[in-house]
PDB file of N, CA and C in Angstrom:
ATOM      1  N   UNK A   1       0.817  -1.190   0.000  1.00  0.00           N
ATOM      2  CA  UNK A   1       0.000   0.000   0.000  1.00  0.00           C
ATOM      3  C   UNK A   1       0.865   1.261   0.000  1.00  0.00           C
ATOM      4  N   UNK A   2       2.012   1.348   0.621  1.00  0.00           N
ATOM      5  CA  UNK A   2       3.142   2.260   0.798  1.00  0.00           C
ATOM      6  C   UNK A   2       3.634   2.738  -0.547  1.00  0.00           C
ATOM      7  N   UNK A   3       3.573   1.475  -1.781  1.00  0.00           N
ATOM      8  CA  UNK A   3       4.125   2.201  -3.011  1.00  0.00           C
ATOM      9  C   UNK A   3       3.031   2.412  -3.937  1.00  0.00           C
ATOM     10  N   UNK A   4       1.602   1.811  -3.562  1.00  0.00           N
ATOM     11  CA  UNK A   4       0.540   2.661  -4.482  1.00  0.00           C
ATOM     12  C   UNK A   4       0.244   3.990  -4.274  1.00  0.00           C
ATOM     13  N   UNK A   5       0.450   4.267  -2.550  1.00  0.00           N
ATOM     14  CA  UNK A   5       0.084   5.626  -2.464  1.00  0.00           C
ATOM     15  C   UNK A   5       1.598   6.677  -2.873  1.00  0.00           C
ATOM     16  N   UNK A   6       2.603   6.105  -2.714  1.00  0.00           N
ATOM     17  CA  UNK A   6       3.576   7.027  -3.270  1.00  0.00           C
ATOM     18  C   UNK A   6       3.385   7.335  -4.763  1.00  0.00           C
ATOM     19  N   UNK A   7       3.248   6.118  -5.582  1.00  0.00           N
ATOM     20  CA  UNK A   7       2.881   6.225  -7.242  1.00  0.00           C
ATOM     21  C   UNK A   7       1.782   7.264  -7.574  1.00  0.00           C
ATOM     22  N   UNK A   8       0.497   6.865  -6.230  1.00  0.00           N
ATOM     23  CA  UNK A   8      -0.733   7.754  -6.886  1.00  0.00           C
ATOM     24  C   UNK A   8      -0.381   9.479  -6.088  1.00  0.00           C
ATOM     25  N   UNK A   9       0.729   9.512  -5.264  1.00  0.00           N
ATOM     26  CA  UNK A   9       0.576  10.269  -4.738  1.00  0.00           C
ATOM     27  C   UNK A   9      -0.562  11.343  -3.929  1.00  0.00           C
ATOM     28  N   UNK A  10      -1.232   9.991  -3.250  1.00  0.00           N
ATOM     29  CA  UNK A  10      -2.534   9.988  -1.898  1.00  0.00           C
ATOM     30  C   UNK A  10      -1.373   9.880  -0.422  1.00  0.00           C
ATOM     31  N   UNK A  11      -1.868  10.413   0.646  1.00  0.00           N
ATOM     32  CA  UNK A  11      -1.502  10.103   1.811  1.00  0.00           C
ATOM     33  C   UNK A  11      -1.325   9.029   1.782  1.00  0.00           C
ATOM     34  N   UNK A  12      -0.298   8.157   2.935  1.00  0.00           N
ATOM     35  CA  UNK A  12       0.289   7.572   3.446  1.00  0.00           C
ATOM     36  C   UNK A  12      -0.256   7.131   4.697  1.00  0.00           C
ATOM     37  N   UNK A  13      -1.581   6.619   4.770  1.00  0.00           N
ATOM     38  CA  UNK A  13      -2.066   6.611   6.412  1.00  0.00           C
ATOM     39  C   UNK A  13      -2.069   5.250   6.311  1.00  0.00           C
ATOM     40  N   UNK A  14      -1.844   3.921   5.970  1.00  0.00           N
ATOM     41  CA  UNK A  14      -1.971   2.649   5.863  1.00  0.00           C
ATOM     42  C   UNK A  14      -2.085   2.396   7.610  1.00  0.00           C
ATOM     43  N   UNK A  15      -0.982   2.947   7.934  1.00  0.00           N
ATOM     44  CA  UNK A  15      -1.573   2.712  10.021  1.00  0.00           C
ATOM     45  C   UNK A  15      -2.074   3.180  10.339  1.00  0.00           C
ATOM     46  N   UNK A  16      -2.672   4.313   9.868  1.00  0.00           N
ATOM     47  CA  UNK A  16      -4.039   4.761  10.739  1.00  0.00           C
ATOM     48  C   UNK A  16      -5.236   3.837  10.530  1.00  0.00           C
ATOM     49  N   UNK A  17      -5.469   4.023   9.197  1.00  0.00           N
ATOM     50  CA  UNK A  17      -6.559   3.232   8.759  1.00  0.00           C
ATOM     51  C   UNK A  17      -6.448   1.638   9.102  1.00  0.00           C
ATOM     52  N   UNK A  18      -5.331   1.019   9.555  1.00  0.00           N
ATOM     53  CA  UNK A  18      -5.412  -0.047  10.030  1.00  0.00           C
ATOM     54  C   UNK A  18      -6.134  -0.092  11.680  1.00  0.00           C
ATOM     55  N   UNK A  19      -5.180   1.072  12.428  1.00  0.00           N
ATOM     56  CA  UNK A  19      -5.853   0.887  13.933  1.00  0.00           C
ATOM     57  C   UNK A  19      -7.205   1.207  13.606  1.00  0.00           C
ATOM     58  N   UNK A  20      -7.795   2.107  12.765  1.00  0.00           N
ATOM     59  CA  UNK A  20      -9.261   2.996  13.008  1.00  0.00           C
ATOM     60  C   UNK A  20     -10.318   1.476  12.681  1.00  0.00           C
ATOM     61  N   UNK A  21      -9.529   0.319  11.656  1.00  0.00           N
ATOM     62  CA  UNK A  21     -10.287  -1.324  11.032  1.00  0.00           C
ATOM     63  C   UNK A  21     -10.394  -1.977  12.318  1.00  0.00           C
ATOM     64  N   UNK A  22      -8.869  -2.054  13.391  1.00  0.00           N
ATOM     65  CA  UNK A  22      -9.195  -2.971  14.312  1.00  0.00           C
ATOM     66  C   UNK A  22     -10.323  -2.519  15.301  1.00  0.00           C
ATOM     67  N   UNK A  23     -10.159  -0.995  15.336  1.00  0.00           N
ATOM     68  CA  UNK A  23     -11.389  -0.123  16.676  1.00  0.00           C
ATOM     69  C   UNK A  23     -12.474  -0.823  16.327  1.00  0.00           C
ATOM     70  N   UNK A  24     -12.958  -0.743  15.035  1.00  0.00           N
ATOM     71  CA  UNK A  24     -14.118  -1.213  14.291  1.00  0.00           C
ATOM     72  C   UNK A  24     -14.626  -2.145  14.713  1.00  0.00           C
ATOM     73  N   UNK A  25     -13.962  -3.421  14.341  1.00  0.00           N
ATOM     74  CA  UNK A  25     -14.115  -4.930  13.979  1.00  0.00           C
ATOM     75  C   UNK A  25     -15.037  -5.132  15.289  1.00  0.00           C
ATOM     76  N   UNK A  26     -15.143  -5.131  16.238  1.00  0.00           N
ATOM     77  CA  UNK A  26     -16.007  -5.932  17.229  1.00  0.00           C
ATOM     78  C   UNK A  26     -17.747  -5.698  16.228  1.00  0.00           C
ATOM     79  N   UNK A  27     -18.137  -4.395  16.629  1.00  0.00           N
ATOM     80  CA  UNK A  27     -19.259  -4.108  15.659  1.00  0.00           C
ATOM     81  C   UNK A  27     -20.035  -4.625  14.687  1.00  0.00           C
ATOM     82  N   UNK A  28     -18.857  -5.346  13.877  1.00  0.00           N
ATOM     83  CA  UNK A  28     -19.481  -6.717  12.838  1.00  0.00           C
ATOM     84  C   UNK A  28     -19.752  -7.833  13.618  1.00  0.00           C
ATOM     85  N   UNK A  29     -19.053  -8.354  14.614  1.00  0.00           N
ATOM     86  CA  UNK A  29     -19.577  -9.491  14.927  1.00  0.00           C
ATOM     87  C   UNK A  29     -20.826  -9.687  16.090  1.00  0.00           C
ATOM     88  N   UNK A  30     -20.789  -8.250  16.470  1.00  0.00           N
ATOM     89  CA  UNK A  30     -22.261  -8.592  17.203  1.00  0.00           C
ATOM     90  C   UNK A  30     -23.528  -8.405  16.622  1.00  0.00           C
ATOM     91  N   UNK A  31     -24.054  -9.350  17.475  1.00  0.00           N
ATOM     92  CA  UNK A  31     -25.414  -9.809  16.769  1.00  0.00           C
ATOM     93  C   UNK A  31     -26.642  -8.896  16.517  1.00  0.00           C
ATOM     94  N   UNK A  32     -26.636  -7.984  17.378  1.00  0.00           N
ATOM     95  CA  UNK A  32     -27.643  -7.027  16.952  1.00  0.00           C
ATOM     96  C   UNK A  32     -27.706  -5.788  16.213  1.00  0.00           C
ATOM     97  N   UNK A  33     -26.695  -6.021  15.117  1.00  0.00           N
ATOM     98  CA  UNK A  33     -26.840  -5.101  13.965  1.00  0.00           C
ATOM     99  C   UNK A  33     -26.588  -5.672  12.608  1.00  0.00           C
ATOM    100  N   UNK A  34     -27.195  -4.912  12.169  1.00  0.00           N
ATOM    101  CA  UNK A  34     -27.955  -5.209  10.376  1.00  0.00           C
ATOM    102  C   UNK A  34     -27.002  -3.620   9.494  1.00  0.00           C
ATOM    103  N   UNK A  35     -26.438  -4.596   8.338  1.00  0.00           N
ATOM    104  CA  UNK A  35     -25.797  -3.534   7.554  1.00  0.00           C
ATOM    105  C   UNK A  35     -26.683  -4.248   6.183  1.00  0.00           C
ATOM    106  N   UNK A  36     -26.831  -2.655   5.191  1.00  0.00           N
ATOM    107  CA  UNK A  36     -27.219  -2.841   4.086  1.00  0.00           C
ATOM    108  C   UNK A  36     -26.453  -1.971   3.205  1.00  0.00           C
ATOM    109  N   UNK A  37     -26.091  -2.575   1.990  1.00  0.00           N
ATOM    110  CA  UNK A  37     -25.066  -2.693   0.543  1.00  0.00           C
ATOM    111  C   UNK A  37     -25.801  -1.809  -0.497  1.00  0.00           C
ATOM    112  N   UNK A  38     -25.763  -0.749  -0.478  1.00  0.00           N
ATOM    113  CA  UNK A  38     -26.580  -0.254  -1.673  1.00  0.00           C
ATOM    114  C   UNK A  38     -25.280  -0.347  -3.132  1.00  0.00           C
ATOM    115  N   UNK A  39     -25.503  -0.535  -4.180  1.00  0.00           N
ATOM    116  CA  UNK A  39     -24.467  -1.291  -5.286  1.00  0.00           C
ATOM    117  C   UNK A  39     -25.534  -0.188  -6.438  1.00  0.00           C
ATOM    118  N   UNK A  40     -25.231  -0.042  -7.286  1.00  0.00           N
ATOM    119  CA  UNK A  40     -25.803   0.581  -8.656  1.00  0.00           C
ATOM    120  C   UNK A  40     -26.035  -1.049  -9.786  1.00  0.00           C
ATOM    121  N   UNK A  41     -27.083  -0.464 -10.694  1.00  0.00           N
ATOM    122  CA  UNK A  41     -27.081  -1.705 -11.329  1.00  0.00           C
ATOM    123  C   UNK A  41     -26.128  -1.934 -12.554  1.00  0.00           C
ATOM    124  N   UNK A  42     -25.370  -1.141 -12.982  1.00  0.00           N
ATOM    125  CA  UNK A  42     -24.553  -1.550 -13.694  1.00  0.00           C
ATOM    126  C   UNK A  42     -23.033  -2.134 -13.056  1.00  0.00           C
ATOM    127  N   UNK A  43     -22.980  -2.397 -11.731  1.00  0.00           N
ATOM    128  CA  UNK A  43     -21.837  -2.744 -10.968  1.00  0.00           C
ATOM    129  C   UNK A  43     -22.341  -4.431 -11.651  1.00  0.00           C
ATOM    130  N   UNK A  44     -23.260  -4.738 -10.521  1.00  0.00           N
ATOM    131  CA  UNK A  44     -23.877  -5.886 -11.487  1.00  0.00           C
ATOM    132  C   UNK A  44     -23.769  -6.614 -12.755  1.00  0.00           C
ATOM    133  N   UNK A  45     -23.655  -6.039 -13.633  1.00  0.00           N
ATOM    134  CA  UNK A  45     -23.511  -6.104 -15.124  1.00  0.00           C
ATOM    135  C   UNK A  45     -22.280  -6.309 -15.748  1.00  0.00           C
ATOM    136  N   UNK A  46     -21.078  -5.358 -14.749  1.00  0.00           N
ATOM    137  CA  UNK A  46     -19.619  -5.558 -14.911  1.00  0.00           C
ATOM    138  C   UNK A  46     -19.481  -7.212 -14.885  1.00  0.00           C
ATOM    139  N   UNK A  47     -18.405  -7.255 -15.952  1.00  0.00           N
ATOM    140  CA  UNK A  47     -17.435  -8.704 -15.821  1.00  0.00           C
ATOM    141  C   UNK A  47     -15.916  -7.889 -16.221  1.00  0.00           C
ATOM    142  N   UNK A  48     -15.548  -7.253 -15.520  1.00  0.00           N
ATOM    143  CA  UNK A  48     -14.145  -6.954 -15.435  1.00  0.00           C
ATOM    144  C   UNK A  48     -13.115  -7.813 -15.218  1.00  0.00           C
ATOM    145  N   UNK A  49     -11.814  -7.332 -15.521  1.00  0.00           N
ATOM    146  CA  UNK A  49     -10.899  -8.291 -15.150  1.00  0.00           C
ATOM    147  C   UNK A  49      -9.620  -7.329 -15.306  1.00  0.00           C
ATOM    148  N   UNK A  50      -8.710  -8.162 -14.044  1.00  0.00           N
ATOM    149  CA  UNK A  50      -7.858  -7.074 -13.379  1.00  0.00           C
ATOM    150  C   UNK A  50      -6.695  -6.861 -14.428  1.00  0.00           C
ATOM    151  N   UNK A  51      -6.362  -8.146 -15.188  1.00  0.00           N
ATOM    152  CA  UNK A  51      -5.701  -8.733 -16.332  1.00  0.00           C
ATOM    153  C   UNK A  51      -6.067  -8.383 -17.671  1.00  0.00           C
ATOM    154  N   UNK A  52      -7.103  -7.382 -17.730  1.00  0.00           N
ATOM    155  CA  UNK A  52      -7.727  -7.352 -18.973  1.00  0.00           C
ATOM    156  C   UNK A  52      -6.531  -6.118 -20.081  1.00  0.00           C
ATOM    157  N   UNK A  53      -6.755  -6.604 -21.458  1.00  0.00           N
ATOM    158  CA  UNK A  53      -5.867  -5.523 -22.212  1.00  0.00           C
ATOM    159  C   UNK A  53      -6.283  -4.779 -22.823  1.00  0.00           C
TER     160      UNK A  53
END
C-alpha cells in the first residue's frame, strides 16, 4: 500500500486506517446489527478483469 500511495501520490495513512479497522471490527460481529449494501445496477452487469488488455 506504501508504493501505491507514493505512485498515486494519496496520503500515506496505511496505520491509521489499520488501527481505526481494528477499533471497528467488534461491531461486525455482534449480533444485533444489520448492515445494508446499496451497489448501482450496472456494478452488477460488470465482468471486469484485473488482467484485462
Amino acid at each position: 500500500m506504501h508504493t501505491i500511495a507514493g505512485f498515486r501520490g494519496t496520503p500515506d495513512d496505511v496505520s491509521e486506517a489499520v488501527e481505526v479497522g481494528i477499533r471497528r471490527a467488534p461491531v461486525i460481529h455482534e449480533t444485533d446489527h444489520r448492515f445494508a449494501t446499496l451497489i448501482e445496477e450496472n456494478v452488477l452487469n460488470h465482468r471486469g478483469s484485473a488482467n484485462r488488455t
